[in-house]
Coordinates of C-alpha atoms in Angstrom, one line a residue:
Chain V
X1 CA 122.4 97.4 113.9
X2 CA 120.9 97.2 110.0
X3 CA 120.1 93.8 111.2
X4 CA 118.3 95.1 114.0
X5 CA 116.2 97.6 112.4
X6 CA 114.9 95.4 110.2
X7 CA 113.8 92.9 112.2
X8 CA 111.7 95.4 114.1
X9 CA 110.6 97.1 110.8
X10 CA 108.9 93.9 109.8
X11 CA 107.8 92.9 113.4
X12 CA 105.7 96.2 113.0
X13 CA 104.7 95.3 109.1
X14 CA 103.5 91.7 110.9
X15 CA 101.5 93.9 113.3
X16 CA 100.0 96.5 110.5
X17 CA 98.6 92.6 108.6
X18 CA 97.3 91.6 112.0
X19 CA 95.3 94.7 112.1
X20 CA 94.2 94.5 109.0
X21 CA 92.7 91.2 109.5
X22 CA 90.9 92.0 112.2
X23 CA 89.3 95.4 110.6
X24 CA 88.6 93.2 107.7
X25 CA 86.2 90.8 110.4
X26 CA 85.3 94.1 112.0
X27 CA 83.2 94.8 108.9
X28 CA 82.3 91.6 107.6
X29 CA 80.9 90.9 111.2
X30 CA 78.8 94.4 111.2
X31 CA 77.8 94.4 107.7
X32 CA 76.6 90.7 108.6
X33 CA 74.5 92.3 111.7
X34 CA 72.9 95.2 109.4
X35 CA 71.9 93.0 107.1
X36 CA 70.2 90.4 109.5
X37 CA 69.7 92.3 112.7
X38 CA 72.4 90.0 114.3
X39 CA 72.6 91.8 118.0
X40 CA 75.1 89.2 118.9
X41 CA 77.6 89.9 115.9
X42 CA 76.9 94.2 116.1
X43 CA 78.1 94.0 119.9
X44 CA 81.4 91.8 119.2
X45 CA 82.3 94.5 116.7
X46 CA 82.8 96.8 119.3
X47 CA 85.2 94.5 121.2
X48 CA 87.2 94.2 117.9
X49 CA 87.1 98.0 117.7
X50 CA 88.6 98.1 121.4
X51 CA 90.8 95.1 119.9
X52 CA 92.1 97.4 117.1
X53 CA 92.4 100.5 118.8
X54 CA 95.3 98.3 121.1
X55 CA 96.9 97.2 117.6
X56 CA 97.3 100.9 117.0
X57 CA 99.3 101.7 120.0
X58 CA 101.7 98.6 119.9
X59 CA 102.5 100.0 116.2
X60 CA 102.8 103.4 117.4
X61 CA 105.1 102.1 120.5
X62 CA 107.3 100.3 118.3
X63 CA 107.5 102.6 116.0
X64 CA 109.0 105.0 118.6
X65 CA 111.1 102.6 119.9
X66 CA 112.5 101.7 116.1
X67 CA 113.4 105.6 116.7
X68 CA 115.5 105.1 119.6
X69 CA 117.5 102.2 118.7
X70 CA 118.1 104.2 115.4
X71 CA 117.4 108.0 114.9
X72 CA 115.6 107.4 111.4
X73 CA 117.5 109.2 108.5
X74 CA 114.8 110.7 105.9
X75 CA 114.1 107.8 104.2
X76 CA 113.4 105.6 106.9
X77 CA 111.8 108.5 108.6
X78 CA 109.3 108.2 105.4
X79 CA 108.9 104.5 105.8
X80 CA 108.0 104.5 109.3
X81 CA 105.5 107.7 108.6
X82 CA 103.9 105.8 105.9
X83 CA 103.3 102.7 109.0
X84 CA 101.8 104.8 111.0
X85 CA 99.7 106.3 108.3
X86 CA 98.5 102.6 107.6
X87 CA 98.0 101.9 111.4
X88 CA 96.3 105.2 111.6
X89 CA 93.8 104.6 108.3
X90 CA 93.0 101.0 109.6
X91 CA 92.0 102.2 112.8
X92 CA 89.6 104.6 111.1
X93 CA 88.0 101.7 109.3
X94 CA 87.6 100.1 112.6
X95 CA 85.8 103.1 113.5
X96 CA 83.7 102.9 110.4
X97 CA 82.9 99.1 111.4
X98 CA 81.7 100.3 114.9
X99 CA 79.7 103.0 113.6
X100 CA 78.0 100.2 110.9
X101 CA 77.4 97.8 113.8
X102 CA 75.8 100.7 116.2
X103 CA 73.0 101.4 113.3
X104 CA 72.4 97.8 113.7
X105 CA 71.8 98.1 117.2
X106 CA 70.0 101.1 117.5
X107 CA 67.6 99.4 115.2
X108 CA 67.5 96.1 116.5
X109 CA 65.2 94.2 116.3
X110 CA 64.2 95.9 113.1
X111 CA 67.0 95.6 110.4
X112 CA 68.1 98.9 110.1
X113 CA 68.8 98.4 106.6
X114 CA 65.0 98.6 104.5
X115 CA 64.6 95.4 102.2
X116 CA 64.6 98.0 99.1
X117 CA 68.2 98.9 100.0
X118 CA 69.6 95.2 101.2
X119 CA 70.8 94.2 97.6
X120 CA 73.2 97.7 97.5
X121 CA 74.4 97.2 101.0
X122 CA 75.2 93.3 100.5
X123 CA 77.1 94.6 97.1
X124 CA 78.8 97.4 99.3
X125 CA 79.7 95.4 102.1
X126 CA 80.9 92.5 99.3
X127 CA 83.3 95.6 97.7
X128 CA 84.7 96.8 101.1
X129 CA 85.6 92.8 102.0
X130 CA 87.6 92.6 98.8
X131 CA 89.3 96.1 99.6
X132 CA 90.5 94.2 103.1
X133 CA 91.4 91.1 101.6
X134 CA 93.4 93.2 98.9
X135 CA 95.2 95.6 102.0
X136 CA 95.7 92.3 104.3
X137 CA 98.0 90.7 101.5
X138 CA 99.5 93.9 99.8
X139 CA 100.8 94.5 103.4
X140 CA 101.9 90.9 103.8
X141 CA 103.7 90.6 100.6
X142 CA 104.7 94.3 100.0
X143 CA 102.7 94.0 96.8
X144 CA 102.8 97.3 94.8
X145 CA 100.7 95.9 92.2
X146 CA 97.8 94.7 94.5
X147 CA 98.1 98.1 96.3
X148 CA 97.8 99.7 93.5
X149 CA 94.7 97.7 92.5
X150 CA 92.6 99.2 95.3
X151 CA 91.4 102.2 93.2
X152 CA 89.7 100.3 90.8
X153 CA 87.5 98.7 93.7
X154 CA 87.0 102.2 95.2
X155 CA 85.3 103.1 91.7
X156 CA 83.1 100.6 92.1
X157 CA 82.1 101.7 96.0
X158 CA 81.3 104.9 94.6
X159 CA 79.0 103.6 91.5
X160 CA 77.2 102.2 94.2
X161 CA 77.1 105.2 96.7
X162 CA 75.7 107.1 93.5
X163 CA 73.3 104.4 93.1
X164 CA 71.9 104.6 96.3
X165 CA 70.8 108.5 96.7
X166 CA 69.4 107.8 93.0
X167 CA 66.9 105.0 94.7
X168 CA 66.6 107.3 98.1
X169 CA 65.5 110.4 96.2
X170 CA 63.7 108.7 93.1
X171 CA 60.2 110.1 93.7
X172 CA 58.9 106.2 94.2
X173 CA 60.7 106.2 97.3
X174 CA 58.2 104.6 99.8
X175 CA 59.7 104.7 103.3
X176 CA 60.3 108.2 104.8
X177 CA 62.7 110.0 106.2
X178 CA 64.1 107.3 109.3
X179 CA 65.5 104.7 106.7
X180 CA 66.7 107.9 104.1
X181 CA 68.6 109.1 107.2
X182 CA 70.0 105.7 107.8
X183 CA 70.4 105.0 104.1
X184 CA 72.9 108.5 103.6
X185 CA 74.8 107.7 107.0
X186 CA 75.4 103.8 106.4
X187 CA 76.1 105.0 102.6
X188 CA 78.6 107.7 103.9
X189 CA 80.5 104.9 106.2
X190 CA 81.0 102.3 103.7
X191 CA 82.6 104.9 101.0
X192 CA 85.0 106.7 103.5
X193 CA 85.9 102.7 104.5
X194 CA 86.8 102.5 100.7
X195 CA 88.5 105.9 101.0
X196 CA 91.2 104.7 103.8
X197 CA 91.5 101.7 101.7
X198 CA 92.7 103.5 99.0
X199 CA 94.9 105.6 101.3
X200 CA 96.4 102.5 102.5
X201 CA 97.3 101.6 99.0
X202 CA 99.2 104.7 98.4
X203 CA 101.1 103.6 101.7
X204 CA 101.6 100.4 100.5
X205 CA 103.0 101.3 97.2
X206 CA 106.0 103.7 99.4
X207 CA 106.6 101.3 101.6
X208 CA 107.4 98.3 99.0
X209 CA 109.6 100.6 97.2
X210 CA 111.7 101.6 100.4
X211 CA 111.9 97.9 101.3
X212 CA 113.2 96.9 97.8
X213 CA 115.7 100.1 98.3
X214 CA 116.8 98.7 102.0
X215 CA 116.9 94.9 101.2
X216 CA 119.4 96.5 97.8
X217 CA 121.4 98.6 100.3
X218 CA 121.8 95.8 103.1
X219 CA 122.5 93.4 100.4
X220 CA 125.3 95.7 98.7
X221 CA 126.5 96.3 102.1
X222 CA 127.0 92.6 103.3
X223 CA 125.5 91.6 106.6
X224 CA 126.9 94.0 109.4
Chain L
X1 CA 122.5 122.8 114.6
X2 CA 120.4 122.5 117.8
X3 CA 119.7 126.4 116.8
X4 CA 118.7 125.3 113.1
X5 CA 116.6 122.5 114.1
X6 CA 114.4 124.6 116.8
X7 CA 114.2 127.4 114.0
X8 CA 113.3 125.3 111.1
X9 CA 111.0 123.2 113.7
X10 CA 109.1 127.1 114.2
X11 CA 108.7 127.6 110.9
X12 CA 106.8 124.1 110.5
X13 CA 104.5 125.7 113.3
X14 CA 104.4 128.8 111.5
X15 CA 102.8 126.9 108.7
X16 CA 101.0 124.9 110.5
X17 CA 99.1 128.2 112.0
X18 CA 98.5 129.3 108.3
X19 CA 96.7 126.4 107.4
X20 CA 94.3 126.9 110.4
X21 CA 93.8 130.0 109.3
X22 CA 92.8 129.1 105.5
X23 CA 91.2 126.4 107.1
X24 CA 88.7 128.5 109.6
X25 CA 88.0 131.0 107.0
X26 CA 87.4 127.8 104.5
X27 CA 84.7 126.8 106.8
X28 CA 83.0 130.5 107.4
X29 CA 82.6 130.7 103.5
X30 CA 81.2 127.3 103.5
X31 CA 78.8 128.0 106.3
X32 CA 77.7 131.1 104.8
X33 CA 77.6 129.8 101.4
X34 CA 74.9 126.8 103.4
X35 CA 73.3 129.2 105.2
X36 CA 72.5 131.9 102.3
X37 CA 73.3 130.3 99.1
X38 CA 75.8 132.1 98.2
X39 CA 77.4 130.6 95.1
X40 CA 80.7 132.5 94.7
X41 CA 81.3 131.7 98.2
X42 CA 80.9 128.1 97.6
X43 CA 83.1 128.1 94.8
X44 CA 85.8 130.1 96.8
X45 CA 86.1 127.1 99.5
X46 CA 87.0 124.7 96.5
X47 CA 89.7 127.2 96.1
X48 CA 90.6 127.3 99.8
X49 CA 90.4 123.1 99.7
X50 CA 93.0 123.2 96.9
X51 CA 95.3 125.7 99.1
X52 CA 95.3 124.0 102.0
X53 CA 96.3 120.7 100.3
X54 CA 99.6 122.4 99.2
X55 CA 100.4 123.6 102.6
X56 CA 100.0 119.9 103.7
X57 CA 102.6 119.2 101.1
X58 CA 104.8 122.4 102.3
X59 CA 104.8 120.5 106.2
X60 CA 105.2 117.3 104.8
X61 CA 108.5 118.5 103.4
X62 CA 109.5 120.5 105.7
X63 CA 109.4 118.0 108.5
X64 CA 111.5 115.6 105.2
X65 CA 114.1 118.2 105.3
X66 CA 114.3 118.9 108.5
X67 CA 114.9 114.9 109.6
X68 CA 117.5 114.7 106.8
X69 CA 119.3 117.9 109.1
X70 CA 119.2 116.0 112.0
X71 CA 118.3 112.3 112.5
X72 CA 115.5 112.9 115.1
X73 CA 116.0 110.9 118.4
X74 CA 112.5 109.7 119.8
X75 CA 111.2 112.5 122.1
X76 CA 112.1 114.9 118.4
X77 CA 110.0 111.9 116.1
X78 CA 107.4 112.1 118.6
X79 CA 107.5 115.8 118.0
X80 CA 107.4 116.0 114.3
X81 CA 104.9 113.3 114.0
X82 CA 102.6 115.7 116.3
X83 CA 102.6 117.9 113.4
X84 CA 102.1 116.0 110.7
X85 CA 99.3 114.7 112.3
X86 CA 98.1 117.8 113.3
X87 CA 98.5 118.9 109.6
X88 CA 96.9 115.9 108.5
X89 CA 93.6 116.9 110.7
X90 CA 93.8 120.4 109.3
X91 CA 93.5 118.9 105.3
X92 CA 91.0 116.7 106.7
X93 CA 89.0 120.2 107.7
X94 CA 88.9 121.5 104.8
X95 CA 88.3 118.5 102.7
X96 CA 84.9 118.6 105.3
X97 CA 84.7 122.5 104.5
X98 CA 84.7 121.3 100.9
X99 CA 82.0 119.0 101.6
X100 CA 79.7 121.3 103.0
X101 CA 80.1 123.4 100.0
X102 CA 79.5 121.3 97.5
X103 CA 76.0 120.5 98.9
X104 CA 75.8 124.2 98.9
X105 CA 76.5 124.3 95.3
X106 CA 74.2 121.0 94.7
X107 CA 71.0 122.9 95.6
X108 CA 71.8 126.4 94.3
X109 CA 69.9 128.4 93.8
X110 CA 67.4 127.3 96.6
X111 CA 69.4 127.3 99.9
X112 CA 71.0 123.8 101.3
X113 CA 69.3 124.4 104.5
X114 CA 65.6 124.4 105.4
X115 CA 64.1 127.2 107.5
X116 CA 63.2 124.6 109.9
X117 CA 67.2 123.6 110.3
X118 CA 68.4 127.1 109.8
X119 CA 69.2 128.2 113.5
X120 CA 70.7 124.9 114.6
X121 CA 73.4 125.1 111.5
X122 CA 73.7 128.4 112.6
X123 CA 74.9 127.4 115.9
X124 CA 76.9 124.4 114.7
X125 CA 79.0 127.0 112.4
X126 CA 79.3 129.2 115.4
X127 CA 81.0 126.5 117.5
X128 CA 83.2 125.3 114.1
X129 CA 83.9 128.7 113.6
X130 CA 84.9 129.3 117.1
X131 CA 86.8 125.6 117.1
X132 CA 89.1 126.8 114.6
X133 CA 90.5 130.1 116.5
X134 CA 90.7 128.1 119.2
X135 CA 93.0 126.2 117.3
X136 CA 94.9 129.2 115.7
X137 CA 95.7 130.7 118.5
X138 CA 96.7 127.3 120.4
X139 CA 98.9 126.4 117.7
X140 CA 100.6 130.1 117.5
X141 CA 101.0 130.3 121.6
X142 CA 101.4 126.8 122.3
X143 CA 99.0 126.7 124.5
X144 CA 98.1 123.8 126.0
X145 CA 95.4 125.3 128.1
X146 CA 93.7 126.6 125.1
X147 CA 93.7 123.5 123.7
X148 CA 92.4 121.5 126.2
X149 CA 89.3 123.6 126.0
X150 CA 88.3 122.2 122.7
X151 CA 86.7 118.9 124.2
X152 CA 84.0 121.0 125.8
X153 CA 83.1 123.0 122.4
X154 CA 82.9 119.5 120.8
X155 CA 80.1 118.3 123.5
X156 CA 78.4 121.9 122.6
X157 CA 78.6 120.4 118.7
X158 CA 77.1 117.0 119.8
X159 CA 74.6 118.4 122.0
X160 CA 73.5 120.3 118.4
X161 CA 74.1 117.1 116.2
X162 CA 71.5 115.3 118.0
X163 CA 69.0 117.9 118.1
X164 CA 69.1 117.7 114.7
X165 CA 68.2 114.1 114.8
X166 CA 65.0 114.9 116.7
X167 CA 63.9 118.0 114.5
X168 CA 64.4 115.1 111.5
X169 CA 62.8 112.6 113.0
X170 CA 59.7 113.7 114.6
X171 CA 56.6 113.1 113.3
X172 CA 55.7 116.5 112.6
X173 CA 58.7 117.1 110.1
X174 CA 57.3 118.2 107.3
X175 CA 60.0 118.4 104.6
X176 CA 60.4 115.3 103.1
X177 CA 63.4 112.8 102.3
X178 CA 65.8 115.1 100.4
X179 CA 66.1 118.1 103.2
X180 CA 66.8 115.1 105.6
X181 CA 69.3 113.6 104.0
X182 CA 71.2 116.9 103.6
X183 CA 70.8 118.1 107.0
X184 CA 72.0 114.5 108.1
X185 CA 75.6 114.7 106.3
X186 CA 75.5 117.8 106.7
X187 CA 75.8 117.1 110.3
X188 CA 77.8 114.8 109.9
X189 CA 80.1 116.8 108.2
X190 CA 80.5 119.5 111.1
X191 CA 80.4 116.8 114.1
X192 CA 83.6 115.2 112.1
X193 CA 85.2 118.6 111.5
X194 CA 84.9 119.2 115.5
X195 CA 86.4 115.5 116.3
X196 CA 89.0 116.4 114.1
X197 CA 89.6 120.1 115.9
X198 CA 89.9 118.0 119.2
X199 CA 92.7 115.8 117.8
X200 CA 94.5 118.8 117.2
X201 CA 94.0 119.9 120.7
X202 CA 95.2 116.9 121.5
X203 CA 98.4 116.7 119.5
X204 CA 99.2 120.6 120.9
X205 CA 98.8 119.4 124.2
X206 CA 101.9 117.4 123.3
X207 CA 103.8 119.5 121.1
X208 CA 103.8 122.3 124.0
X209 CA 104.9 119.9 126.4
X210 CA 107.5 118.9 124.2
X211 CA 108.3 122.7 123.2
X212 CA 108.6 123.5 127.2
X213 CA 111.2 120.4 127.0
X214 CA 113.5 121.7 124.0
X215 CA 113.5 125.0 125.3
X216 CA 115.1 124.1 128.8
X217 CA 117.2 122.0 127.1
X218 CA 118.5 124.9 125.2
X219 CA 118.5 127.3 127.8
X220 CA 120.7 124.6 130.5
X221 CA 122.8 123.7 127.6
X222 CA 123.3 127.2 126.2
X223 CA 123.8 128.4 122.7
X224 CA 125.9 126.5 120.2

């Protein structure tokens, strides 16, 4: 029955780094389209955002039916909270990709991102690809210490969300209120991106400390 | 211990309807704070933010204790989960009350709000404002037909979300990069703070379902 139950626990930790991979190419492909008016690569983020809104579901199904084969004592119940708070924070950043990719598109054939604000997104979109790359192997590994890393690049997502309203409302600003509006918006997706990030690392952190605590108890307890 | 669980699960809801509360009158300060720049009431929703965070924390472990009572079995997980997600969407209402204050306090003393955007963020605190007694008194009653309502208040919210899109970007606007970039989070801020009162419509929806369910449970199996 242990057995059992931890099988399925890491059939739904395989399914958490699958999701993660796939929100991490979310963004890379919509950050891609903002910054080079790629229609092709904006519309196949929403297919990924379809994509990952299905990985949420199978984590939430299995979770529940984790729950039937064995009613979760607290600390399980934590560890399969803190899964679906993963699964639930990575299909916000899918959100956040889709909402990227539609300013691409409502502004295509334009870029939608002005060439006075292309170096800031390319460094944002370069900080919220290491943030993925960071969750997809924390989750993979159960890496506290990676997990725990993700703050650091969160500070440097907000240096540059600061950074950009200082170039928006510097009085040289040359190009009205359209690309400001887009500016704030695209500015505002990319930092709550970094936000679930973070969140995810706090998750991450729980959950590798409930594994180490299981794999001690089942270890203690011989194979059942 | 079927009695302990259902009272112990009412008193979770009991907190849950608290929050709402702090959380709707977090927002009315914040609005009016926007709306007339009213500093002490901007500072009071920071206040509020830091209130309803602790009652996050006071579900959060409740629904602990109340799984180390009883093991929940699936269709009991399913319910618990409901309201720490529910919970989880109320702190993420006030974090967005929060928000709104803060750019409140940002421009004091000259008010957030232009004249020209003054009645639409009048009307889009109306419909928050009338959002979160929905949700009180959904959450207190269980009523899923209450709830269910919330979808068409959020369409009256995005109606107003993209007239403030037009009023910003028409040529005639006549106020300059800074006013728009407020009024677009700002918009921002109460379009998310209406998704997030629909997800709790949504989670009610379930939790009455599932309270209809426990009671006649109960009442077949009689008291033990």
């Amino acid at each position: 029955m242990r057995e059992g139950f931890h099988t399925q626990l890491s059939r739904v930790n395989g399914t958490l780094v699958t999701m993660a991979k796939v929100v991490r190419e979310a963004m890379r492909q919509a950050s891609g389209a903002l910054l080079t008016a790629d229609h092709t690569a904006a519309q196949q983020v929403t297919v990924r955002d379809a994509e990952i809104d299905v990985l949420y579901r199978v984590v939430e199904d299995r979770v529940f039916g984790l729950a039937a084969c064995r009613p979760p004592v607290a600390g399980d119940l934590r560890m399969v909270l803190n899964m679906l708070q993963v699964a639930a924070d990575l299909q916000r950043m899918g959100d956040l990709a889709a909402h990227v990719a539609r300013v691409a598109l409502r502004r295509h054939p334009v870029p939608a991102v002005v060439p006075e604000l292309a170096d800031l997104f390319r460094a944002m979109s370069a900080v919220a690809d290491e943030l993925a790359a960071k969750i997809v192997s924390a989750l993979a590994d159960h890496d506290a210490v990676q997990a725990a890393q993700l703050d650091r690049d969160d500070d440097a997502m907000d240096d540059l969300h600061r950074k950009l309203f200082t170039v928006m409302l510097s009085p040289q600003w040359p190009l009205g209120v359209e690309a400001a509006i887009d500016g704030a918006l695209l500015g505002r997706y990319f930092e709550r991106y970094a936000d679930h990030a973070v969140n995810i690392g706090h998750h991450v952190v729980v959950l590798a400390t409930a594994t180490d605590r299981l794999s001690s108890a089942a270890g203690a307890s011989g194979p059942s």
